[in-house]
PDB file of C-alpha atoms in Angstrom:
ATOM      1  CA  SER R   1     183.491 118.412  97.092  1.00 51.00           C
ATOM      2  CA  SER R   2     186.174 120.222  95.021  1.00 68.00           C
ATOM      3  CA  GLU R   3     186.766 117.307  92.680  1.00 88.00           C
ATOM      4  CA  LEU R   4     185.512 116.561  89.185  1.00 95.00           C
ATOM      5  CA  THR R   5     185.048 112.875  88.782  1.00 97.00           C
ATOM      6  CA  GLN R   6     185.215 111.074  85.453  1.00 97.00           C
ATOM      7  CA  PRO R   7     185.173 107.337  84.556  1.00 97.00           C
ATOM      8  CA  LEU R   8     188.731 106.035  84.191  1.00 97.00           C
ATOM      9  CA  SER R   9     188.001 104.512  80.773  1.00 97.00           C
ATOM     10  CA  VAL R  10     185.412 104.147  78.077  1.00 97.00           C
ATOM     11  CA  SER R  11     185.549 101.628  75.252  1.00 97.00           C
ATOM     12  CA  VAL R  12     183.598 102.064  72.036  1.00 96.00           C
ATOM     13  CA  SER R  13     183.412 100.363  68.701  1.00 96.00           C
ATOM     14  CA  PRO R  14     184.089 102.335  65.542  1.00 96.00           C
ATOM     15  CA  GLY R  15     180.983 104.162  64.401  1.00 97.00           C
ATOM     16  CA  GLN R  16     179.308 103.874  67.768  1.00 97.00           C
ATOM     17  CA  THR R  17     178.707 106.588  70.424  1.00 97.00           C
ATOM     18  CA  ALA R  18     181.098 107.256  73.289  1.00 97.00           C
ATOM     19  CA  THR R  19     179.687 109.057  76.351  1.00 98.00           C
ATOM     20  CA  ILE R  20     181.953 110.567  78.983  1.00 98.00           C
ATOM     21  CA  THR R  21     180.579 112.007  82.198  1.00 98.00           C
ATOM     22  CA  CYS R  22     182.001 114.613  84.545  1.00 97.00           C
ATOM     23  CA  SER R  23     180.459 115.189  87.947  1.00 96.00           C
ATOM     24  CA  GLY R  24     181.130 117.416  90.897  1.00 94.00           C
ATOM     25  CA  ASP R  25     179.589 120.158  93.066  1.00 91.00           C
ATOM     26  CA  THR R  26     181.718 122.885  91.418  1.00 90.00           C
ATOM     27  CA  LEU R  27     179.938 122.246  88.122  1.00 91.00           C
ATOM     28  CA  THR R  28     176.949 124.139  89.428  1.00 88.00           C
ATOM     29  CA  TYR R  29     178.930 127.394  89.433  1.00 84.00           C
ATOM     30  CA  GLY R  30     179.788 127.868  85.751  1.00 88.00           C
ATOM     31  CA  SER R  31     180.543 126.570  82.306  1.00 93.00           C
ATOM     32  CA  VAL R  32     182.282 123.344  81.434  1.00 97.00           C
ATOM     33  CA  TYR R  33     185.132 122.913  78.982  1.00 98.00           C
ATOM     34  CA  TRP R  34     186.279 119.624  77.479  1.00 98.00           C
ATOM     35  CA  TYR R  35     189.776 118.843  76.138  1.00 98.00           C
ATOM     36  CA  GLN R  36     191.197 115.977  74.056  1.00 98.00           C
ATOM     37  CA  GLN R  37     194.787 114.905  74.682  1.00 98.00           C
ATOM     38  CA  ARG R  38     196.402 112.302  72.471  1.00 96.00           C
ATOM     39  CA  PRO R  39     199.509 110.481  73.861  1.00 92.00           C
ATOM     40  CA  GLY R  40     202.555 112.725  73.896  1.00 91.00           C
ATOM     41  CA  GLN R  41     200.632 115.749  72.686  1.00 96.00           C
ATOM     42  CA  SER R  42     199.212 118.904  74.241  1.00 97.00           C
ATOM     43  CA  PRO R  43     195.517 119.229  75.109  1.00 98.00           C
ATOM     44  CA  VAL R  44     193.095 120.482  72.479  1.00 98.00           C
ATOM     45  CA  LEU R  45     189.883 122.325  73.377  1.00 98.00           C
ATOM     46  CA  VAL R  46     186.907 120.411  71.877  1.00 98.00           C
ATOM     47  CA  ILE R  47     183.961 121.952  73.782  1.00 98.00           C
ATOM     48  CA  PHE R  48     183.626 125.397  75.450  1.00 97.00           C
ATOM     49  CA  GLY R  49     180.691 127.012  77.212  1.00 95.00           C
ATOM     50  CA  ASP R  50     179.094 123.589  77.973  1.00 97.00           C
ATOM     51  CA  SER R  51     178.139 122.741  74.394  1.00 97.00           C
ATOM     52  CA  HIS R  52     179.961 124.880  71.802  1.00 97.00           C
ATOM     53  CA  ARG R  53     182.562 123.590  69.413  1.00 98.00           C
ATOM     54  CA  PRO R  54     185.628 125.614  68.459  1.00 96.00           C
ATOM     55  CA  SER R  55     186.335 126.088  64.791  1.00 95.00           C
ATOM     56  CA  GLY R  56     187.753 122.900  63.324  1.00 96.00           C
ATOM     57  CA  ILE R  57     186.267 120.509  65.834  1.00 97.00           C
ATOM     58  CA  PRO R  58     184.067 117.905  64.096  1.00 97.00           C
ATOM     59  CA  GLU R  59     180.300 117.941  64.624  1.00 97.00           C
ATOM     60  CA  ARG R  60     180.409 114.443  66.132  1.00 97.00           C
ATOM     61  CA  PHE R  61     181.673 116.071  69.365  1.00 98.00           C
ATOM     62  CA  SER R  62     178.856 117.478  71.527  1.00 98.00           C
ATOM     63  CA  GLY R  63     178.447 118.587  75.100  1.00 98.00           C
ATOM     64  CA  LEU R  64     175.651 118.966  77.701  1.00 97.00           C
ATOM     65  CA  HIS R  65     175.639 120.348  81.237  1.00 97.00           C
ATOM     66  CA  SER R  66     172.958 120.214  83.837  1.00 94.00           C
ATOM     67  CA  GLY R  67     173.502 120.972  87.485  1.00 93.00           C
ATOM     68  CA  ASP R  68     176.452 118.968  88.875  1.00 94.00           C
ATOM     69  CA  THR R  69     176.956 116.754  85.786  1.00 96.00           C
ATOM     70  CA  ALA R  70     178.332 117.370  82.329  1.00 97.00           C
ATOM     71  CA  THR R  71     178.566 114.995  79.453  1.00 98.00           C
ATOM     72  CA  LEU R  72     180.784 114.783  76.356  1.00 98.00           C
ATOM     73  CA  THR R  73     179.416 112.658  73.538  1.00 98.00           C
ATOM     74  CA  ILE R  74     181.350 111.478  70.515  1.00 98.00           C
ATOM     75  CA  SER R  75     178.948 110.237  67.879  1.00 97.00           C
ATOM     76  CA  GLY R  76     180.184 107.970  65.086  1.00 96.00           C
ATOM     77  CA  THR R  77     183.475 107.525  66.938  1.00 97.00           C
ATOM     78  CA  GLN R  78     186.549 107.157  64.703  1.00 96.00           C
ATOM     79  CA  ALA R  79     189.883 105.574  65.427  1.00 96.00           C
ATOM     80  CA  ARG R  80     191.449 109.070  65.508  1.00 96.00           C
ATOM     81  CA  ASP R  81     189.236 109.905  68.492  1.00 97.00           C
ATOM     82  CA  GLU R  82     191.196 107.516  70.694  1.00 97.00           C
ATOM     83  CA  ALA R  83     192.697 109.773  73.369  1.00 97.00           C
ATOM     84  CA  ASP R  84     192.314 111.042  76.907  1.00 97.00           C
ATOM     85  CA  TYR R  85     189.442 113.464  77.533  1.00 98.00           C
ATOM     86  CA  PHE R  86     189.141 115.721  80.554  1.00 98.00           C
ATOM     87  CA  CYS R  87     186.683 118.330  81.750  1.00 98.00           C
ATOM     88  CA  GLN R  88     187.361 121.650  83.370  1.00 97.00           C
ATOM     89  CA  THR R  89     185.483 124.348  85.217  1.00 96.00           C
ATOM     90  CA  TRP R  90     186.443 127.862  86.235  1.00 93.00           C
ATOM     91  CA  HIS R  91     185.701 129.868  89.384  1.00 88.00           C
ATOM     92  CA  SER R  92     186.766 133.502  89.620  1.00 83.00           C
ATOM     93  CA  SER R  93     188.227 133.020  93.098  1.00 83.00           C
ATOM     94  CA  ASN R  94     189.523 129.464  93.007  1.00 85.00           C
ATOM     95  CA  GLY R  95     190.667 129.290  89.439  1.00 92.00           C
ATOM     96  CA  ALA R  96     190.568 126.214  87.180  1.00 95.00           C
ATOM     97  CA  LEU R  97     189.620 122.710  88.317  1.00 95.00           C
ATOM     98  CA  PHE R  98     190.233 119.764  86.042  1.00 97.00           C
ATOM     99  CA  GLY R  99     188.489 116.407  85.860  1.00 97.00           C
ATOM    100  CA  THR R 100     190.268 113.197  86.600  1.00 96.00           C
ATOM    101  CA  GLY R 101     190.388 112.248  82.890  1.00 97.00           C
ATOM    102  CA  THR R 102     188.904 109.448  80.802  1.00 98.00           C
ATOM    103  CA  GLN R 103     190.797 107.284  78.395  1.00 97.00           C
ATOM    104  CA  VAL R 104     188.709 106.503  75.326  1.00 98.00           C
ATOM    105  CA  THR R 105     189.598 103.294  73.518  1.00 97.00           C
ATOM    106  CA  VAL R 106     188.228 102.581  70.032  1.00 96.00           C
ATOM    107  CA  LEU R 107     188.129  98.816  69.727  1.00 91.00           C
TER     108      LEU R 107
ATOM    109  CA  GLN Q   1     198.636 131.384  63.478  1.00 95.00           C
ATOM    110  CA  VAL Q   2     198.404 131.605  67.302  1.00 97.00           C
ATOM    111  CA  GLN Q   3     201.231 129.751  68.881  1.00 98.00           C
ATOM    112  CA  LEU Q   4     202.753 129.302  72.328  1.00 98.00           C
ATOM    113  CA  MET Q   5     206.357 128.047  72.215  1.00 98.00           C
ATOM    114  CA  GLN Q   6     207.876 126.737  75.455  1.00 98.00           C
ATOM    115  CA  SER Q   7     211.459 126.313  76.544  1.00 98.00           C
ATOM    116  CA  GLY Q   8     213.139 122.922  76.617  1.00 98.00           C
ATOM    117  CA  ALA Q   9     213.290 120.121  79.158  1.00 98.00           C
ATOM    118  CA  GLU Q  10     214.940 120.679  82.520  1.00 98.00           C
ATOM    119  CA  VAL Q  11     216.492 118.461  85.154  1.00 98.00           C
ATOM    120  CA  ARG Q  12     217.009 119.759  88.677  1.00 98.00           C
ATOM    121  CA  LYS Q  13     218.068 118.488  92.062  1.00 98.00           C
ATOM    122  CA  PRO Q  14     215.657 118.618  94.979  1.00 98.00           C
ATOM    123  CA  GLY Q  15     215.619 122.045  96.583  1.00 97.00           C
ATOM    124  CA  ALA Q  16     216.700 123.822  93.435  1.00 98.00           C
ATOM    125  CA  SER Q  17     214.635 126.231  91.288  1.00 98.00           C
ATOM    126  CA  VAL Q  18     213.504 126.054  87.659  1.00 98.00           C
ATOM    127  CA  LYS Q  19     212.219 128.721  85.294  1.00 98.00           C
ATOM    128  CA  VAL Q  20     210.165 127.805  82.206  1.00 98.00           C
ATOM    129  CA  SER Q  21     209.324 130.232  79.441  1.00 98.00           C
ATOM    130  CA  CYS Q  22     206.442 130.491  77.050  1.00 98.00           C
ATOM    131  CA  LYS Q  23     206.649 132.764  73.990  1.00 98.00           C
ATOM    132  CA  ALA Q  24     203.428 133.860  72.358  1.00 98.00           C
ATOM    133  CA  SER Q  25     202.976 134.746  68.702  1.00 98.00           C
ATOM    134  CA  GLY Q  26     200.222 135.288  66.145  1.00 98.00           C
ATOM    135  CA  TYR Q  27     198.070 137.583  68.330  1.00 98.00           C
ATOM    136  CA  THR Q  28     198.282 140.657  70.502  1.00 98.00           C
ATOM    137  CA  PHE Q  29     200.089 139.343  73.573  1.00 97.00           C
ATOM    138  CA  THR Q  30     198.393 141.647  76.135  1.00 97.00           C
ATOM    139  CA  ASP Q  31     194.862 140.739  74.985  1.00 97.00           C
ATOM    140  CA  ASN Q  32     194.807 137.419  76.773  1.00 97.00           C
ATOM    141  CA  TYR Q  33     195.729 135.955  80.194  1.00 97.00           C
ATOM    142  CA  ILE Q  34     198.073 132.970  80.221  1.00 98.00           C
ATOM    143  CA  HIS Q  35     197.583 129.937  82.482  1.00 98.00           C
ATOM    144  CA  TRP Q  36     200.138 127.400  83.704  1.00 98.00           C
ATOM    145  CA  VAL Q  37     199.022 123.792  84.050  1.00 98.00           C
ATOM    146  CA  ARG Q  38     201.044 120.759  84.959  1.00 98.00           C
ATOM    147  CA  GLN Q  39     200.555 117.036  84.554  1.00 97.00           C
ATOM    148  CA  ALA Q  40     202.630 114.644  86.632  1.00 96.00           C
ATOM    149  CA  PRO Q  41     203.379 111.146  85.174  1.00 94.00           C
ATOM    150  CA  GLY Q  42     200.207 109.080  85.143  1.00 91.00           C
ATOM    151  CA  GLN Q  43     198.235 111.824  86.901  1.00 93.00           C
ATOM    152  CA  GLY Q  44     195.583 114.366  86.018  1.00 94.00           C
ATOM    153  CA  HIS Q  45     196.051 118.037  85.242  1.00 97.00           C
ATOM    154  CA  GLU Q  46     196.703 120.637  87.967  1.00 97.00           C
ATOM    155  CA  TRP Q  47     196.162 124.365  87.623  1.00 97.00           C
ATOM    156  CA  MET Q  48     199.271 126.291  88.750  1.00 97.00           C
ATOM    157  CA  GLY Q  49     197.929 129.808  88.220  1.00 96.00           C
ATOM    158  CA  TRP Q  50     197.542 132.555  85.675  1.00 97.00           C
ATOM    159  CA  ILE Q  51     199.005 135.874  84.776  1.00 97.00           C
ATOM    160  CA  ASN Q  52     197.435 139.002  83.399  1.00 97.00           C
ATOM    161  CA  THR Q  53     199.824 139.765  80.559  1.00 98.00           C
ATOM    162  CA  GLU Q  54     198.874 143.459  80.495  1.00 97.00           C
ATOM    163  CA  SER Q  55     199.260 144.310  84.201  1.00 97.00           C
ATOM    164  CA  GLY Q  56     201.469 141.456  85.345  1.00 97.00           C
ATOM    165  CA  GLY Q  57     198.988 140.555  88.096  1.00 96.00           C
ATOM    166  CA  THR Q  58     198.852 136.928  89.040  1.00 96.00           C
ATOM    167  CA  ASN Q  59     196.627 134.377  90.821  1.00 94.00           C
ATOM    168  CA  SER Q  60     197.461 130.867  91.916  1.00 94.00           C
ATOM    169  CA  PRO Q  61     196.046 128.259  94.293  1.00 93.00           C
ATOM    170  CA  GLN Q  62     196.882 128.810  97.931  1.00 91.00           C
ATOM    171  CA  ARG Q  63     198.933 125.539  98.063  1.00 90.00           C
ATOM    172  CA  HIS Q  64     201.369 126.938  95.499  1.00 90.00           C
ATOM    173  CA  ARG Q  65     201.750 130.475  96.758  1.00 88.00           C
ATOM    174  CA  GLY Q  66     205.247 131.169  98.005  1.00 89.00           C
ATOM    175  CA  ARG Q  67     206.869 128.594  95.742  1.00 95.00           C
ATOM    176  CA  VAL Q  68     205.445 129.642  92.341  1.00 97.00           C
ATOM    177  CA  THR Q  69     206.321 132.956  90.640  1.00 97.00           C
ATOM    178  CA  MET Q  70     204.754 134.011  87.361  1.00 98.00           C
ATOM    179  CA  THR Q  71     206.120 136.937  85.373  1.00 98.00           C
ATOM    180  CA  ARG Q  72     205.938 138.333  81.869  1.00 98.00           C
ATOM    181  CA  ASP Q  73     208.066 140.432  79.550  1.00 98.00           C
ATOM    182  CA  LYS Q  74     205.804 142.344  77.201  1.00 97.00           C
ATOM    183  CA  SER Q  75     208.743 143.411  74.977  1.00 97.00           C
ATOM    184  CA  ILE Q  76     209.224 139.812  73.850  1.00 98.00           C
ATOM    185  CA  SER Q  77     205.681 138.464  74.332  1.00 98.00           C
ATOM    186  CA  THR Q  78     206.913 135.898  76.829  1.00 98.00           C
ATOM    187  CA  VAL Q  79     205.604 134.638  80.140  1.00 98.00           C
ATOM    188  CA  TYR Q  80     207.566 132.681  82.736  1.00 98.00           C
ATOM    189  CA  ILE Q  81     206.881 130.362  85.611  1.00 98.00           C
ATOM    190  CA  GLU Q  82     209.486 129.808  88.268  1.00 98.00           C
ATOM    191  CA  LEU Q  83     209.140 127.025  90.842  1.00 98.00           C
ATOM    192  CA  SER Q  84     211.484 127.061  93.866  1.00 97.00           C
ATOM    193  CA  GLY Q  85     212.223 124.488  96.542  1.00 96.00           C
ATOM    194  CA  LEU Q  86     211.695 121.690  94.052  1.00 97.00           C
ATOM    195  CA  LYS Q  87     210.555 118.286  95.318  1.00 96.00           C
ATOM    196  CA  SER Q  88     210.298 114.984  93.503  1.00 96.00           C
ATOM    197  CA  ASP Q  89     206.555 115.367  93.110  1.00 95.00           C
ATOM    198  CA  ASP Q  90     207.122 118.534  91.068  1.00 97.00           C
ATOM    199  CA  THR Q  91     208.294 116.210  88.306  1.00 98.00           C
ATOM    200  CA  ALA Q  92     205.730 116.876  85.559  1.00 98.00           C
ATOM    201  CA  VAL Q  93     205.070 118.274  82.134  1.00 98.00           C
ATOM    202  CA  TYR Q  94     204.322 122.005  82.473  1.00 98.00           C
ATOM    203  CA  TYR Q  95     202.023 123.624  79.896  1.00 98.00           C
ATOM    204  CA  CYS Q  96     201.173 127.248  79.267  1.00 98.00           C
ATOM    205  CA  ALA Q  97     197.766 127.959  77.764  1.00 98.00           C
ATOM    206  CA  ARG Q  98     196.044 131.073  76.468  1.00 98.00           C
ATOM    207  CA  ASP Q  99     192.753 132.129  77.994  1.00 97.00           C
ATOM    208  CA  ARG Q 100     190.375 133.278  75.250  1.00 95.00           C
ATOM    209  CA  THR Q 101     187.721 134.783  77.472  1.00 91.00           C
ATOM    210  CA  SER Q 102     189.393 135.468  80.879  1.00 90.00           C
ATOM    211  CA  GLU Q 103     186.961 132.873  82.212  1.00 91.00           C
ATOM    212  CA  GLY Q 104     189.217 129.804  82.062  1.00 93.00           C
ATOM    213  CA  GLU Q 105     188.718 128.851  78.441  1.00 96.00           C
ATOM    214  CA  MET Q 106     192.139 127.597  77.392  1.00 97.00           C
ATOM    215  CA  ASP Q 107     192.025 127.647  73.609  1.00 97.00           C
ATOM    216  CA  VAL Q 108     195.688 127.351  72.681  1.00 98.00           C
ATOM    217  CA  TRP Q 109     198.340 125.330  74.548  1.00 98.00           C
ATOM    218  CA  GLY Q 110     202.058 125.278  74.403  1.00 98.00           C
ATOM    219  CA  GLN Q 111     203.892 122.028  73.495  1.00 98.00           C
ATOM    220  CA  GLY Q 112     204.807 121.328  77.131  1.00 98.00           C
ATOM    221  CA  THR Q 113     208.049 121.370  79.083  1.00 98.00           C
ATOM    222  CA  THR Q 114     209.222 118.324  81.048  1.00 98.00           C
ATOM    223  CA  VAL Q 115     210.686 119.195  84.384  1.00 98.00           C
ATOM    224  CA  THR Q 116     212.436 116.304  86.177  1.00 98.00           C
ATOM    225  CA  VAL Q 117     213.465 116.624  89.812  1.00 98.00           C
ATOM    226  CA  SER Q 118     215.905 113.912  90.777  1.00 95.00           C
TER     227      SER Q 118
END
């Protein structure tokens, strides 16, 4: 399928671990990117190349990718991590495909 | 620092056209492709296409070809997206984003431009 499926929402207590999955056939073709988007703000890249953090992104953000599934993990979740997170892949012919998005709530 | 600054909100009637701009600063404009991505209210993100800022070449999903035009003006480090034949479901926030690697890695995003079709 040409969709990237994510859970609609994930709830986590402060200091605990949040895990967000992204699944789809197109994930087998290339790297995965993850973005954070706070309400009313533009997306921010938090993971590139499956598991690499851009400069300035805290170490508590990590990524894994195997076959048709990718995972974003937020360890020691903080209140500031409350946001929408979405995955993305790239295909040279078809362009970018985005995940359905997951709302992370820090209770 | 690297910035993408977009034009302001637009309101259009159905059937009209709209043109949104995105001005780059803080880096060499022609070194990176620029993507356009939109997000309709309560919906996920949709890729609208990208432009090679050096050559002006573009690529977009088949479903948008014919209605979406992407251009650039190297003299002012600005890219544009024009959407014609607007429909109500084109109502969305439109973002430009810089591609760091030419492989879809969108490392810097504009602030977004709200386009309302009503």
